[in-house]
Short mmCIF file of C-alpha atoms and ligand atoms in Angstrom, two decimals:
data_model
loop_
_atom_site.label_atom_id
_atom_site.label_comp_id
_atom_site.label_asym_id
_atom_site.label_seq_id
_atom_site.Cartn_x
_atom_site.Cartn_y
_atom_site.Cartn_z
CA MET A 42 101.88 -80.50 41.53
CA ILE A 43 99.28 -77.50 39.74
CA THR A 44 100.36 -75.67 36.50
CA PHE A 45 98.77 -72.58 35.01
CA PHE A 46 99.83 -70.71 31.85
CA ASN A 47 101.38 -67.60 32.39
CA THR A 48 100.47 -65.06 30.07
CA LEU A 49 103.54 -63.30 31.32
CA THR A 50 106.50 -66.30 30.63
CA ARG A 51 103.83 -67.27 27.95
CA LYS A 52 104.50 -70.96 29.41
CA LYS A 53 102.50 -72.73 31.84
CA GLU A 54 104.73 -72.82 35.24
CA ILE A 55 104.11 -74.67 38.69
CA PHE A 56 101.79 -73.27 41.45
CA GLN A 57 104.00 -71.62 44.25
CA PRO A 58 102.26 -69.23 46.33
CA ILE A 59 104.16 -66.60 47.96
CA GLU A 60 103.08 -67.56 51.00
CA ASP A 61 102.84 -71.62 51.35
CA LYS A 62 98.84 -72.25 51.13
CA ILE A 63 97.78 -68.84 50.50
CA VAL A 64 96.38 -67.37 47.11
CA LYS A 65 95.82 -63.85 46.63
CA ILE A 66 94.26 -63.29 43.23
CA TYR A 67 92.81 -60.11 42.42
CA THR A 68 90.08 -59.94 39.42
CA CYS A 69 89.10 -57.35 37.10
CA GLY A 70 85.91 -56.34 37.83
CA PRO A 71 82.71 -54.58 36.43
CA THR A 72 82.17 -51.56 35.10
CA VAL A 73 78.59 -50.95 35.96
CA TYR A 74 77.53 -48.74 32.69
CA ASP A 75 74.87 -51.34 32.15
CA PHE A 76 74.21 -55.09 32.60
CA ALA A 77 77.32 -57.22 32.37
CA HIS A 78 76.84 -60.07 29.25
CA ILE A 79 77.83 -63.49 29.09
CA GLY A 80 80.64 -62.82 27.63
CA ASN A 81 81.63 -60.92 30.52
CA PHE A 82 80.55 -63.74 32.61
CA ARG A 83 82.58 -66.39 30.85
CA ALA A 84 85.47 -64.39 32.46
CA TYR A 85 83.85 -64.08 36.06
CA ILE A 86 82.86 -68.00 35.27
CA PHE A 87 86.44 -69.13 34.77
CA GLU A 88 87.75 -66.94 37.55
CA ASP A 89 84.95 -68.88 39.92
CA ILE A 90 86.01 -71.95 38.54
CA LEU A 91 89.72 -70.90 39.26
CA HIS A 92 89.43 -70.00 42.69
CA ARG A 93 86.75 -73.12 44.20
CA PHE A 94 89.35 -75.57 42.74
CA LEU A 95 92.33 -73.48 44.61
CA GLU A 96 90.01 -73.87 47.81
CA TYR A 97 89.31 -77.57 47.22
CA GLU A 98 93.06 -78.11 47.06
CA GLY A 99 93.45 -76.93 50.74
CA PHE A 100 94.55 -73.24 50.00
CA THR A 101 93.41 -70.17 51.68
CA VAL A 102 92.49 -67.62 48.81
CA LYS A 103 92.03 -64.29 49.74
CA ARG A 104 90.42 -62.50 46.46
CA VAL A 105 89.46 -58.88 45.44
CA MET A 106 87.32 -58.14 42.87
CA ASN A 107 86.88 -54.31 41.89
CA ILE A 108 83.59 -52.57 40.90
CA THR A 109 84.14 -50.19 38.04
CA ASP A 110 82.10 -47.21 38.74
CA ILE A 111 83.92 -44.43 37.68
CA ASP A 112 85.44 -44.35 33.79
CA ASP A 113 84.44 -42.86 30.35
CA LYS A 114 81.39 -44.94 30.46
CA THR A 115 79.55 -44.36 34.09
CA ILE A 116 80.33 -41.14 33.75
CA ILE A 117 78.22 -40.67 30.11
CA GLY A 118 75.67 -42.70 31.81
CA ALA A 119 75.00 -39.97 34.54
CA LEU A 120 74.71 -36.96 32.68
CA LYS A 121 72.78 -38.81 29.83
CA GLU A 122 70.03 -39.62 32.74
CA ASN A 123 71.00 -36.10 34.79
CA ILE A 124 71.75 -38.14 37.92
CA SER A 125 74.26 -38.77 40.00
CA LEU A 126 76.87 -41.67 39.31
CA ASN A 127 75.68 -44.00 42.20
CA GLN A 128 72.33 -43.42 41.31
CA PHE A 129 73.49 -44.43 37.88
CA THR A 130 75.83 -46.89 38.71
CA GLU A 131 73.65 -48.82 41.84
CA LYS A 132 71.48 -50.56 39.92
CA TYR A 133 73.88 -52.54 38.02
CA ILE A 134 75.66 -53.02 40.66
CA GLU A 135 72.02 -54.39 42.03
CA ALA A 136 71.88 -56.56 39.44
CA PHE A 137 75.54 -57.56 38.92
CA PHE A 138 74.95 -59.04 42.25
CA GLU A 139 71.89 -61.11 41.32
CA ASP A 140 72.99 -62.27 38.18
CA ILE A 141 76.28 -64.10 39.69
CA LYS A 142 73.79 -65.17 42.81
CA LYS A 143 72.03 -67.12 39.41
CA LEU A 144 75.01 -68.19 37.93
CA ARG A 145 76.63 -69.60 41.34
CA ILE A 146 79.39 -67.80 41.51
CA LYS A 147 81.15 -67.55 45.07
CA THR A 148 80.34 -64.36 46.65
CA ASP A 149 82.36 -65.10 49.90
CA ASN A 150 85.61 -65.10 50.99
CA ILE A 151 85.95 -62.23 47.77
CA ILE A 152 86.20 -58.23 48.77
CA PHE A 153 84.23 -56.14 46.34
CA SER A 154 85.42 -53.02 46.41
CA ARG A 155 84.07 -50.01 44.27
CA ALA A 156 86.52 -47.72 42.50
CA THR A 157 84.80 -44.90 44.36
CA GLU A 158 85.66 -45.75 47.65
CA ASN A 159 89.36 -45.96 47.43
CA ILE A 160 90.11 -41.91 45.58
CA PRO A 161 92.38 -41.52 48.44
CA GLU A 162 94.68 -44.78 47.90
CA MET A 163 95.14 -43.61 44.30
CA VAL A 164 95.93 -40.29 44.73
CA ASN A 165 98.95 -41.71 46.90
CA LEU A 166 100.24 -43.89 44.44
CA ILE A 167 99.59 -40.97 41.77
CA LYS A 168 101.75 -38.93 44.35
CA THR A 169 104.61 -41.87 45.07
CA LEU A 170 105.34 -41.44 40.82
CA LEU A 171 105.41 -38.06 40.65
CA GLU A 172 107.53 -37.93 42.93
CA LYS A 173 110.25 -41.19 41.83
CA GLY A 174 109.60 -38.55 38.57
CA HIS A 175 107.67 -41.58 36.49
CA ALA A 176 104.67 -39.37 36.00
CA TYR A 177 104.21 -35.95 35.32
CA LYS A 178 101.59 -33.17 34.84
CA LYS A 179 99.92 -31.49 31.70
CA GLU A 180 97.47 -29.27 31.76
CA ASN A 181 95.31 -30.35 34.61
CA SER A 182 96.05 -34.42 34.46
CA ILE A 183 98.77 -36.78 34.89
CA TYR A 184 100.07 -39.29 32.98
CA PHE A 185 103.35 -42.12 33.09
CA ARG A 186 105.79 -41.33 31.72
CA ILE A 187 106.54 -44.66 29.74
CA SER A 188 110.09 -44.30 28.90
CA SER A 189 110.75 -44.56 32.55
CA PHE A 190 110.19 -48.56 32.51
CA PRO A 191 112.32 -50.56 29.86
CA GLU A 192 110.12 -53.72 30.38
CA TYR A 193 107.48 -52.71 29.15
CA GLY A 194 105.65 -54.98 26.41
CA ARG A 195 106.28 -57.76 28.85
CA LEU A 196 102.94 -58.49 29.54
CA SER A 197 101.19 -57.65 25.99
CA HIS A 198 105.02 -59.25 24.02
CA PHE A 199 104.63 -56.39 21.90
CA ASP A 200 107.67 -54.51 21.47
CA PHE A 201 107.57 -51.03 22.42
CA SER A 202 111.02 -49.81 21.62
CA LYS A 203 109.70 -47.73 19.29
CA ILE A 204 106.75 -45.42 20.19
CA LYS A 205 107.48 -41.82 20.32
CA THR A 206 108.02 -40.92 23.83
CA GLY A 207 105.90 -37.41 25.61
CA THR A 208 103.07 -38.11 23.33
CA SER A 209 100.02 -38.85 25.59
CA VAL A 210 97.29 -40.94 25.96
CA ASP A 211 93.78 -39.89 27.57
CA ALA A 212 91.58 -42.71 26.98
CA ASP A 213 91.28 -45.73 29.04
CA GLU A 214 90.92 -48.15 26.17
CA TYR A 215 93.05 -48.13 23.34
CA GLU A 216 95.22 -50.39 20.54
CA LYS A 217 98.46 -51.58 20.83
CA GLU A 218 99.65 -48.66 17.79
CA SER A 219 98.72 -45.97 19.73
CA ALA A 220 100.04 -46.45 22.50
CA ARG A 221 101.67 -43.29 24.53
CA ASP A 222 102.35 -42.23 27.74
CA PHE A 223 98.84 -42.93 30.04
CA VAL A 224 96.44 -41.12 32.00
CA LEU A 225 96.54 -41.38 35.72
CA TRP A 226 94.58 -38.87 36.86
CA LYS A 227 91.92 -37.13 34.26
CA GLY A 228 92.16 -33.17 35.04
CA GLU A 229 88.54 -32.18 36.34
CA LYS A 230 86.19 -32.08 32.65
CA ASP A 231 82.76 -31.97 34.31
CA ASP A 232 81.21 -32.12 37.49
CA PHE A 233 82.98 -35.77 38.50
CA SER A 234 85.72 -34.88 40.12
CA TRP A 235 87.32 -35.13 43.33
CA ASP A 236 89.06 -32.04 45.03
CA THR A 237 93.25 -33.79 45.67
CA GLU A 238 96.02 -32.73 46.26
CA ILE A 239 97.21 -33.89 42.69
CA GLY A 240 94.65 -31.65 42.07
CA LYS A 241 90.43 -31.15 40.73
CA GLY A 242 89.91 -34.60 38.52
CA ARG A 243 89.55 -38.28 38.59
CA PRO A 244 91.37 -41.48 38.81
CA GLY A 245 91.94 -43.25 34.90
CA TRP A 246 90.86 -47.12 35.13
CA HIS A 247 94.23 -48.84 35.28
CA ILE A 248 95.01 -46.68 38.87
CA GLU A 249 92.02 -47.42 40.30
CA CYS A 250 93.05 -51.63 40.05
CA SER A 251 96.09 -51.10 40.69
CA ALA A 252 95.86 -48.88 43.76
CA MET A 253 92.47 -51.31 45.13
CA GLY A 254 94.82 -54.46 44.51
CA MET A 255 97.90 -53.44 46.38
CA LYS A 256 95.68 -51.83 48.66
CA TYR A 257 93.89 -55.37 50.01
CA LEU A 258 96.96 -57.61 48.81
CA GLY A 259 99.73 -55.85 48.70
CA GLU A 260 102.69 -54.90 46.90
CA THR A 261 103.33 -58.31 45.69
CA PHE A 262 100.70 -60.78 44.92
CA ASP A 263 99.98 -64.29 43.11
CA MET A 264 97.66 -63.47 41.16
CA HIS A 265 95.65 -61.18 38.22
CA THR A 266 93.12 -62.69 36.37
CA GLY A 267 91.06 -61.27 33.72
CA GLY A 268 89.87 -61.62 29.54
CA VAL A 269 92.08 -61.42 27.09
CA ASP A 270 91.15 -57.92 26.25
CA ASN A 271 92.77 -56.56 29.37
CA ILE A 272 95.93 -57.89 28.88
CA PHE A 273 96.51 -54.77 26.75
CA PRO A 274 96.55 -51.76 27.57
CA HIS A 275 95.02 -52.62 31.64
CA HIS A 276 97.15 -55.04 32.78
CA GLU A 277 100.56 -53.79 30.08
CA ASN A 278 99.95 -50.64 32.06
CA GLU A 279 99.16 -51.90 35.91
CA ILE A 280 102.11 -53.60 35.76
CA ALA A 281 104.30 -50.04 34.71
CA GLN A 282 102.92 -47.98 37.58
CA CYS A 283 103.23 -51.00 40.26
CA GLU A 284 106.40 -52.13 39.90
CA MET A 285 107.83 -48.26 39.17
CA ALA A 286 106.45 -47.04 42.76
CA THR A 287 107.87 -49.67 44.57
CA GLY A 288 110.47 -51.28 43.28
CA LYS A 289 108.87 -54.95 43.47
CA PRO A 290 107.92 -57.83 41.31
CA PHE A 291 103.70 -56.49 40.93
CA VAL A 292 102.17 -59.95 40.30
CA LYS A 293 103.55 -63.72 40.08
CA TYR A 294 101.44 -65.72 37.71
CA TRP A 295 98.62 -63.63 35.50
CA LEU A 296 95.82 -65.97 33.51
CA HIS A 297 93.08 -64.89 31.14
CA CYS A 298 90.73 -66.38 29.50
CA GLN A 299 89.80 -66.45 25.16
CA HIS A 300 86.83 -64.58 24.60
CA LEU A 301 82.98 -66.15 24.04
CA MET A 302 82.60 -65.37 20.70
CA VAL A 303 79.39 -64.83 18.16
CA ASN A 304 79.99 -65.99 14.75
CA GLY A 305 83.71 -65.53 15.10
CA GLU A 306 83.34 -62.07 16.62
CA LYS A 307 84.09 -61.51 20.29
CA MET A 308 80.82 -60.80 22.17
CA SER A 309 80.73 -56.84 23.40
CA LYS A 310 78.45 -54.45 24.08
CA SER A 311 80.00 -52.34 21.14
CA LYS A 312 78.78 -54.60 18.47
CA GLY A 313 75.70 -55.02 19.57
CA ASN A 314 75.98 -58.69 19.24
CA PHE A 315 75.15 -59.99 22.87
CA TYR A 316 72.95 -61.56 25.27
CA THR A 317 72.35 -60.55 29.07
CA LEU A 318 72.12 -62.88 30.83
CA ARG A 319 68.70 -60.93 31.79
CA ASP A 320 67.51 -62.20 27.94
CA LEU A 321 68.59 -65.35 28.34
CA LEU A 322 66.45 -66.35 31.25
CA LYS A 323 63.37 -64.53 30.20
CA LYS A 324 63.81 -66.79 26.57
CA GLY A 325 63.19 -69.67 29.26
CA TYR A 326 67.27 -70.66 29.50
CA ASP A 327 69.02 -72.16 32.91
CA PRO A 328 71.08 -70.26 34.32
CA VAL A 329 73.28 -73.36 36.11
CA ALA A 330 73.08 -74.69 31.74
CA ILE A 331 74.25 -71.45 31.64
CA ARG A 332 76.45 -71.58 34.02
CA TYR A 333 78.03 -75.09 32.80
CA LEU A 334 78.30 -73.78 28.70
CA LEU A 335 80.32 -71.50 29.83
CA MET A 336 82.99 -73.32 32.39
CA SER A 337 82.63 -76.43 29.79
CA THR A 338 85.16 -75.54 27.38
CA HIS A 339 88.80 -74.79 28.09
CA TYR A 340 89.36 -70.86 29.24
CA ARG A 341 92.31 -70.33 27.00
CA ASP A 342 89.68 -71.74 24.17
CA PRO A 343 87.43 -69.90 22.18
CA LEU A 344 83.84 -70.35 22.74
CA ASN A 345 81.58 -69.72 20.08
CA PHE A 346 77.82 -69.40 21.50
CA THR A 347 74.90 -70.11 20.24
CA GLU A 348 71.50 -71.51 21.23
CA LYS A 349 71.67 -74.48 20.45
CA SER A 350 74.85 -75.47 22.57
CA LEU A 351 72.71 -73.65 25.01
CA GLN A 352 70.34 -76.52 25.22
CA GLN A 353 72.45 -79.10 24.44
CA ALA A 354 74.66 -77.59 28.14
CA LYS A 355 71.14 -78.07 29.05
CA ASN A 356 70.90 -81.54 27.97
CA THR A 357 73.68 -82.64 30.27
CA VAL A 358 72.46 -80.95 33.14
CA ASP A 359 69.60 -82.47 33.58
CA ARG A 360 71.46 -85.72 33.04
CA TRP A 361 73.45 -84.75 35.24
CA ASN A 362 70.75 -84.53 38.00
CA ASP A 363 68.76 -87.27 37.28
CA PHE A 364 71.85 -89.27 37.09
CA TYR A 365 72.61 -88.10 41.11
CA ARG A 366 68.80 -88.66 42.22
CA ARG A 367 68.85 -91.88 40.69
CA ILE A 368 71.90 -93.02 42.52
CA LYS A 369 70.64 -91.47 46.11
CA PHE A 370 67.01 -93.05 45.72
CA LEU A 371 67.78 -96.13 44.00
CA ASN A 372 67.06 -99.32 46.09
CA ILE A 373 69.36 -101.87 45.12
CA ASP A 374 72.23 -103.69 47.78
CA GLU A 375 73.64 -106.10 45.85
CA ARG A 376 77.02 -107.39 46.09
CA LYS A 377 79.64 -104.60 46.32
CA ASN A 378 81.77 -104.35 43.17
CA GLU A 379 85.37 -103.30 43.96
CA GLN A 380 85.55 -101.71 40.22
CA ILE A 381 83.44 -99.05 41.06
CA SER A 382 85.09 -97.90 44.05
CA GLN A 383 88.43 -98.78 42.37
CA GLN A 384 86.95 -96.03 39.60
CA CYS A 385 85.68 -93.59 42.69
CA ILE A 386 89.37 -92.80 43.48
CA LYS A 387 90.67 -92.67 40.03
CA THR A 388 87.80 -90.12 39.33
CA GLU A 389 88.99 -87.75 42.19
CA ASN A 390 92.44 -88.13 41.00
CA ILE A 391 91.22 -87.54 37.36
CA PHE A 392 89.21 -84.65 38.74
CA ARG A 393 92.07 -82.63 40.51
CA GLU A 394 94.77 -83.90 37.88
CA SER A 395 92.75 -82.53 35.17
CA LEU A 396 91.61 -78.93 36.94
CA GLY A 397 95.44 -79.19 38.25
CA ASP A 398 96.58 -78.83 34.82
CA ASP A 399 95.99 -75.40 33.71
CA LEU A 400 92.28 -76.20 34.90
CA ASN A 401 91.78 -78.37 31.48
CA ILE A 402 87.86 -78.95 32.85
CA SER A 403 87.20 -81.29 29.54
CA MET A 404 89.64 -84.36 31.34
CA ALA A 405 87.79 -83.45 34.20
CA LEU A 406 84.06 -83.80 33.04
CA ALA A 407 84.91 -86.55 31.34
CA GLY A 408 86.31 -88.59 34.42
CA ILE A 409 82.81 -87.77 36.04
CA PHE A 410 80.91 -88.85 32.36
CA GLU A 411 82.84 -92.31 32.79
CA LEU A 412 81.65 -93.15 36.38
CA MET A 413 78.15 -92.36 35.27
CA HIS A 414 78.28 -95.02 32.63
CA SER A 415 79.81 -97.68 35.09
CA THR A 416 77.65 -97.27 37.71
CA ASN A 417 74.61 -97.03 35.05
CA ASN A 418 76.19 -100.48 33.34
CA SER A 419 76.50 -101.98 36.80
CA ILE A 420 72.65 -100.52 38.31
CA THR A 421 72.06 -102.70 34.44
CA GLU A 422 74.21 -105.91 35.42
CA ASN A 423 72.61 -105.72 39.56
CA ASN A 424 76.54 -105.70 40.20
CA ILE A 425 76.96 -102.74 42.54
CA ASN A 426 75.56 -102.40 46.32
CA ARG A 427 74.34 -99.45 48.85
CA GLU A 428 78.03 -98.71 49.58
CA ASN A 429 79.15 -98.69 46.15
CA LEU A 430 76.09 -96.45 45.51
CA GLU A 431 77.14 -94.00 48.55
CA GLU A 432 80.98 -93.83 47.16
CA ILE A 433 79.53 -92.33 43.88
CA SER A 434 77.23 -89.95 46.08
CA LYS A 435 80.04 -88.27 47.31
CA ILE A 436 82.67 -87.69 44.49
CA ILE A 437 79.35 -86.01 42.75
CA GLU A 438 78.66 -83.34 45.50
CA LYS A 439 82.70 -83.06 46.50
CA VAL A 440 83.38 -82.20 42.74
CA ASP A 441 80.10 -79.95 42.93
CA TYR A 442 82.01 -77.48 45.34
CA VAL A 443 83.94 -76.35 41.91
CA LEU A 444 81.52 -77.08 39.41
CA GLN A 445 77.84 -76.34 40.73
CA VAL A 446 75.28 -78.12 38.56
CA LEU A 447 73.75 -79.81 41.11
CA LYS A 448 70.31 -79.33 41.90
CA PRO A 449 68.27 -79.12 45.30
CA PHE A 450 65.84 -81.67 44.35
CA GLU A 451 61.93 -81.62 46.37
CA ASP A 452 62.46 -84.89 48.34
CA SER A 453 58.95 -86.16 48.90
CA ILE A 454 58.22 -85.73 45.20
CA ASP A 455 61.31 -86.94 44.24
CA ALA A 456 61.48 -90.04 46.42
CA GLU A 457 58.33 -91.06 44.93
CA ILE A 458 58.49 -90.61 41.69
CA LEU A 459 61.85 -91.92 41.57
CA THR A 460 61.02 -95.60 43.72
CA LEU A 461 58.68 -95.98 40.68
CA ILE A 462 61.02 -95.69 37.91
CA GLU A 463 63.14 -97.59 40.12
CA LYS A 464 60.17 -100.87 39.91
CA ARG A 465 59.71 -100.69 36.01
CA GLU A 466 63.67 -100.77 35.79
CA GLN A 467 63.61 -104.19 37.94
CA ALA A 468 60.97 -105.13 36.30
CA ARG A 469 62.72 -104.48 32.83
CA LYS A 470 65.32 -106.17 34.27
CA GLU A 471 63.52 -109.28 35.04
CA LYS A 472 61.37 -109.22 32.00
CA ASP A 473 58.08 -108.86 33.55
CA PHE A 474 57.00 -106.30 30.60
CA SER A 475 53.32 -106.18 31.67
CA GLN A 476 54.75 -104.89 35.50
CA ALA A 477 56.96 -101.93 33.90
CA ASP A 478 54.46 -100.94 31.26
CA LYS A 479 52.12 -100.47 34.38
CA ILE A 480 54.29 -98.47 36.20
CA ARG A 481 54.87 -96.38 33.36
CA SER A 482 51.07 -96.25 32.90
CA ILE A 483 50.88 -94.56 36.51
CA LEU A 484 54.15 -92.45 35.83
CA GLN A 485 52.17 -91.13 33.27
CA GLU A 486 49.16 -90.64 35.08
CA LYS A 487 50.90 -88.81 37.44
CA GLY A 488 52.12 -86.53 34.26
CA ILE A 489 56.07 -87.94 34.65
CA ILE A 490 57.18 -88.70 30.90
CA LEU A 491 60.10 -91.05 30.77
CA GLU A 492 63.19 -91.35 28.06
CA ASP A 493 65.40 -93.99 28.43
CA THR A 494 69.28 -92.95 27.88
CA PRO A 495 72.69 -94.41 28.06
CA LEU A 496 72.94 -92.32 31.84
CA GLY A 497 70.19 -93.97 33.10
CA PRO A 498 66.15 -93.41 32.91
CA ARG A 499 65.16 -89.33 32.91
CA TRP A 500 61.96 -87.81 33.96
CA LYS A 501 60.47 -84.65 33.03
CA GLN A 502 57.16 -83.12 34.56
CA LYS A 503 54.41 -82.08 31.79
CA LYS A 504 53.61 -78.95 31.98
P1 AMP B 753 84.07 -54.95 30.99
O1 AMP B 753 83.26 -55.26 32.27
O2 AMP B 753 84.37 -54.52 29.87
O3 AMP B 753 86.04 -53.77 32.56
O4 AMP B 753 84.13 -56.20 31.53
C1 AMP B 753 84.75 -57.53 32.51
C2 AMP B 753 85.42 -58.79 32.68
O5 AMP B 753 84.77 -59.03 31.27
C3 AMP B 753 86.79 -58.49 31.83
O6 AMP B 753 87.75 -59.05 32.79
C4 AMP B 753 86.65 -58.77 30.38
O7 AMP B 753 88.34 -59.04 29.77
C5 AMP B 753 85.74 -59.46 30.24
N1 AMP B 753 85.12 -59.79 28.75
C6 AMP B 753 84.47 -58.75 28.19
N2 AMP B 753 84.12 -59.28 26.92
C7 AMP B 753 84.13 -60.85 27.19
C8 AMP B 753 84.21 -61.96 26.36
N3 AMP B 753 83.20 -61.60 24.85
N4 AMP B 753 84.21 -62.40 26.91
C9 AMP B 753 85.04 -63.07 27.57
N5 AMP B 753 85.30 -61.96 28.66
C10 AMP B 753 84.93 -61.04 28.66
ZN1 ZN B 754 91.31 -53.88 36.26
#
């Protein structure tokens, strides 16, 4: 059984996709007016874990992520640099794909679609709303009539019954207090407009995602995701316009992740309290550690970013990889440890049950750490064999489809060093300390620094 917390009902619900074993997901993607910051990547990593976990569970995932290449911010940017919109957004789109690759966010089985490539679909949707009387023209722009949709506020759980009808708002982003009839089509103001059946102009942000979602996933689909800042007005408006256009429910499950914070405030461009991935890589941080930090707190809990916590994440990722190398290269074949075999099965069950419980990542990780501890104890006690080690590496590799923390290793160097490390461990076990010291100095000569940790010996190459 899999459950997810649905923002719509504010409850954990049993997950049952509309079509058996196929899950259709729409993800609000980046607005490409600048480099994405790691707050944005918290959202994309949460969605990546969701996507990968559903695949792990045997679902076929059909997913769409939009690239918002037309909105107030991209236009301001292009105007400032006096270049075309495409020229302006191209470099940020390219950077986005470079960044997600570094963070091991998957791109296969995802349709990435730019708003500017879907203008006819947006125009059609607006035409339907006009024909059905749920939208109206005012000057050159077109607005959605909120009074058409009595359920407005269903997602954000806000009572909008007292808002003044007939007044409108042109901005794409605004507070609940300024909720008005929102803009679907912005009448021509600058060079960035399309000449269409509904007039010259350009789409508002909300209609972009709705048109792209329905184009690729159908009028009703399973999941829509984003950060909590997307709930209002963006997703609230999407529900209103789609359901009034089609007469059908739009999305079954709405999942939103909490923000990445800095000193108690949302990390955001406008506050200036942000780090891009590039900033952190330049400082020498490891992208896998950044991924680990951003994923290891439950997606519905706020996460405060500090460089210290990034350092801790780096240590965990290193230990994880050292453990994996150790069991891959360990030359030990004592008796089979049935308890370890049982624990391997249990660890995978814990992993699946925990992530199936609204993506409880802390529980899923705790199960793996426990297996690492027991394995190291069994190695120390010579109570393990090759078959056990293979069972353990299989689990570590399997869950890595979702987690993505294992790093490729350079086999020859690693194998030589690991053999020496294990020989030293063996000598220590046999209390042959002079042999253990001898091996330590050979390793030192090779520039290897050893450290003994509860997860087994760790090694680093001296810089
Ligand atoms: P934007 O490019 O601003 O449209 O944002 C892209 C995605 O990042 C959306 O899903 C936002 O909800 C999400 N997002 C923005 N800031 C943060 C943050 N500080 N923490 C988590 N998610 C965020
Ligand atoms: Zn969106």
